[in-house]
XYZ file of C-alpha atoms in Angstrom:
146
model
C 18.815 -0.580 -18.664
C 18.714 3.003 -19.892
C 19.650 5.073 -16.823
C 17.707 8.332 -16.494
C 18.459 11.484 -14.578
C 21.458 12.325 -12.432
C 22.912 10.107 -9.737
C 22.547 11.100 -6.100
C 24.983 10.260 -3.315
C 23.490 9.142 -0.004
C 24.989 9.666 3.462
C 26.853 6.335 3.222
C 28.465 7.228 -0.110
C 26.230 4.989 -2.248
C 25.184 6.222 -5.677
C 21.393 6.147 -6.142
C 19.640 6.436 -9.506
C 16.964 5.030 -11.768
C 16.705 3.157 -15.047
C 13.831 3.641 -17.482
C 13.675 -0.079 -18.289
C 14.782 -3.331 -16.700
C 13.888 -4.818 -13.361
C 11.519 -7.706 -12.674
C 8.782 -6.340 -14.940
C 10.841 -4.431 -17.506
C 9.307 -1.130 -16.342
C 12.342 0.418 -14.666
C 14.248 0.357 -11.402
C 15.735 2.357 -8.584
C 19.296 1.139 -8.062
C 22.220 1.610 -5.701
C 25.903 1.368 -6.549
C 28.481 0.860 -3.825
C 31.679 2.312 -5.297
C 34.789 0.300 -4.443
C 36.935 0.591 -7.579
C 37.047 -2.730 -9.414
C 34.986 -4.330 -6.628
C 32.017 -1.937 -6.984
C 28.619 -3.562 -6.659
C 25.113 -2.773 -7.866
C 21.813 -3.574 -6.177
C 18.268 -3.086 -7.472
C 16.307 -1.407 -4.684
C 12.914 -1.318 -6.408
C 11.319 -2.629 -9.608
C 8.483 -0.508 -10.982
C 5.053 -1.833 -11.968
C 5.050 -3.861 -8.728
C 1.561 -2.634 -7.813
C -1.648 -3.761 -9.497
C -2.149 -2.025 -12.877
C 1.241 -0.279 -12.442
C -0.250 2.116 -9.892
C 3.321 2.796 -8.688
C 4.314 3.974 -12.169
C 6.592 2.763 -14.912
C 9.488 4.232 -16.896
C 11.081 6.335 -14.116
C 12.768 9.488 -15.369
C 15.166 10.184 -12.514
C 15.076 11.559 -9.033
C 16.977 13.276 -6.252
C 17.537 12.677 -2.554
C 15.508 14.856 -0.209
C 16.739 16.250 3.133
C 15.782 12.931 4.830
C 17.735 10.819 2.336
C 14.602 9.583 0.521
C 14.773 9.235 -3.274
C 12.052 11.411 -4.867
C 11.324 11.202 -8.583
C 8.837 10.743 -11.394
C 7.678 7.822 -13.491
C 6.540 8.742 -17.005
C 3.670 6.256 -17.201
C 1.405 4.252 -14.914
C -0.384 5.566 -11.869
C -3.760 5.116 -10.217
C -5.733 7.183 -12.738
C -4.354 6.188 -16.131
C -1.832 3.728 -17.528
C -0.276 6.683 -19.365
C -0.548 9.381 -16.680
C 2.603 8.930 -14.633
C 3.467 9.385 -10.970
C 5.563 11.321 -8.488
C 7.084 8.880 -5.993
C 9.197 8.714 -2.858
C 11.349 5.687 -2.076
C 12.102 5.165 1.633
C 13.216 2.124 3.645
C 12.723 -0.392 0.818
C 9.196 0.771 -0.006
C 7.746 3.135 -2.569
C 5.100 5.738 -1.767
C 3.175 7.273 -4.651
C 2.926 10.970 -3.797
C 0.748 11.818 -6.808
C -0.816 10.088 -9.807
C -1.343 12.322 -12.833
C -4.540 12.473 -14.896
C -6.550 12.829 -11.675
C -8.467 15.709 -13.274
C -10.781 15.555 -16.287
C -8.814 15.484 -19.594
C -5.540 15.319 -17.578
C -5.550 19.079 -16.962
C -3.273 18.374 -13.968
C -0.625 17.066 -16.378
C 0.446 13.803 -17.971
C 3.789 12.067 -18.557
C 6.219 13.777 -16.140
C 9.749 14.017 -17.498
C 13.258 15.084 -16.410
C 13.049 14.241 -12.723
C 12.235 16.805 -10.035
C 13.661 19.695 -8.027
C 13.106 20.145 -4.284
C 13.057 23.354 -2.289
C 14.152 23.790 1.333
C 10.606 23.066 2.561
C 10.475 19.720 0.753
C 8.102 20.925 -1.981
C 8.517 18.957 -5.215
C 8.659 20.755 -8.578
C 8.651 19.246 -12.054
C 7.224 19.325 -15.560
C 4.938 17.111 -17.601
C 5.199 16.546 -21.313
C 1.463 16.218 -21.893
C -1.862 17.199 -20.389
C -2.277 20.550 -18.708
C -4.834 23.260 -19.418
C -3.777 23.633 -23.076
C -2.700 19.968 -23.484
C 0.927 21.017 -24.038
C 2.271 19.987 -20.641
C 2.416 21.614 -17.251
C 4.677 22.738 -14.435
C 3.693 21.239 -11.090
C 4.387 21.756 -7.408
C 3.541 19.192 -4.740
C 3.566 20.116 -1.088
C 4.048 16.961 1.028
């Protein structure tokens, strides 16, 4: 329910994307569509809020495929530090790795509630924006170096 962000196309021609809601816990999914005209099929690859206290995030906002074919994106809420902080994640081989949980710094000066997905540079650095937190509490621009 409620797809977010652009679709990516993997090396096999599958469409990969995310939904803000739905899945086993209603907290969003990463999905794959195999396009075959009228016989296209959809598969949920991951349901968010699968980790204790939604440490993996909830309400994903989209993602993109990196140079290794991994789906990298943001979840608007959840995370290890706050139920409302959000996460940056990487999905690879049927498992999700949380790359960063927001609100790790006092008063969420590192940002809170990432939105709009991410951009990747040639080195694999992840760039994005948060809607809240930051030094002036009006959001932030972030860069993660894996």
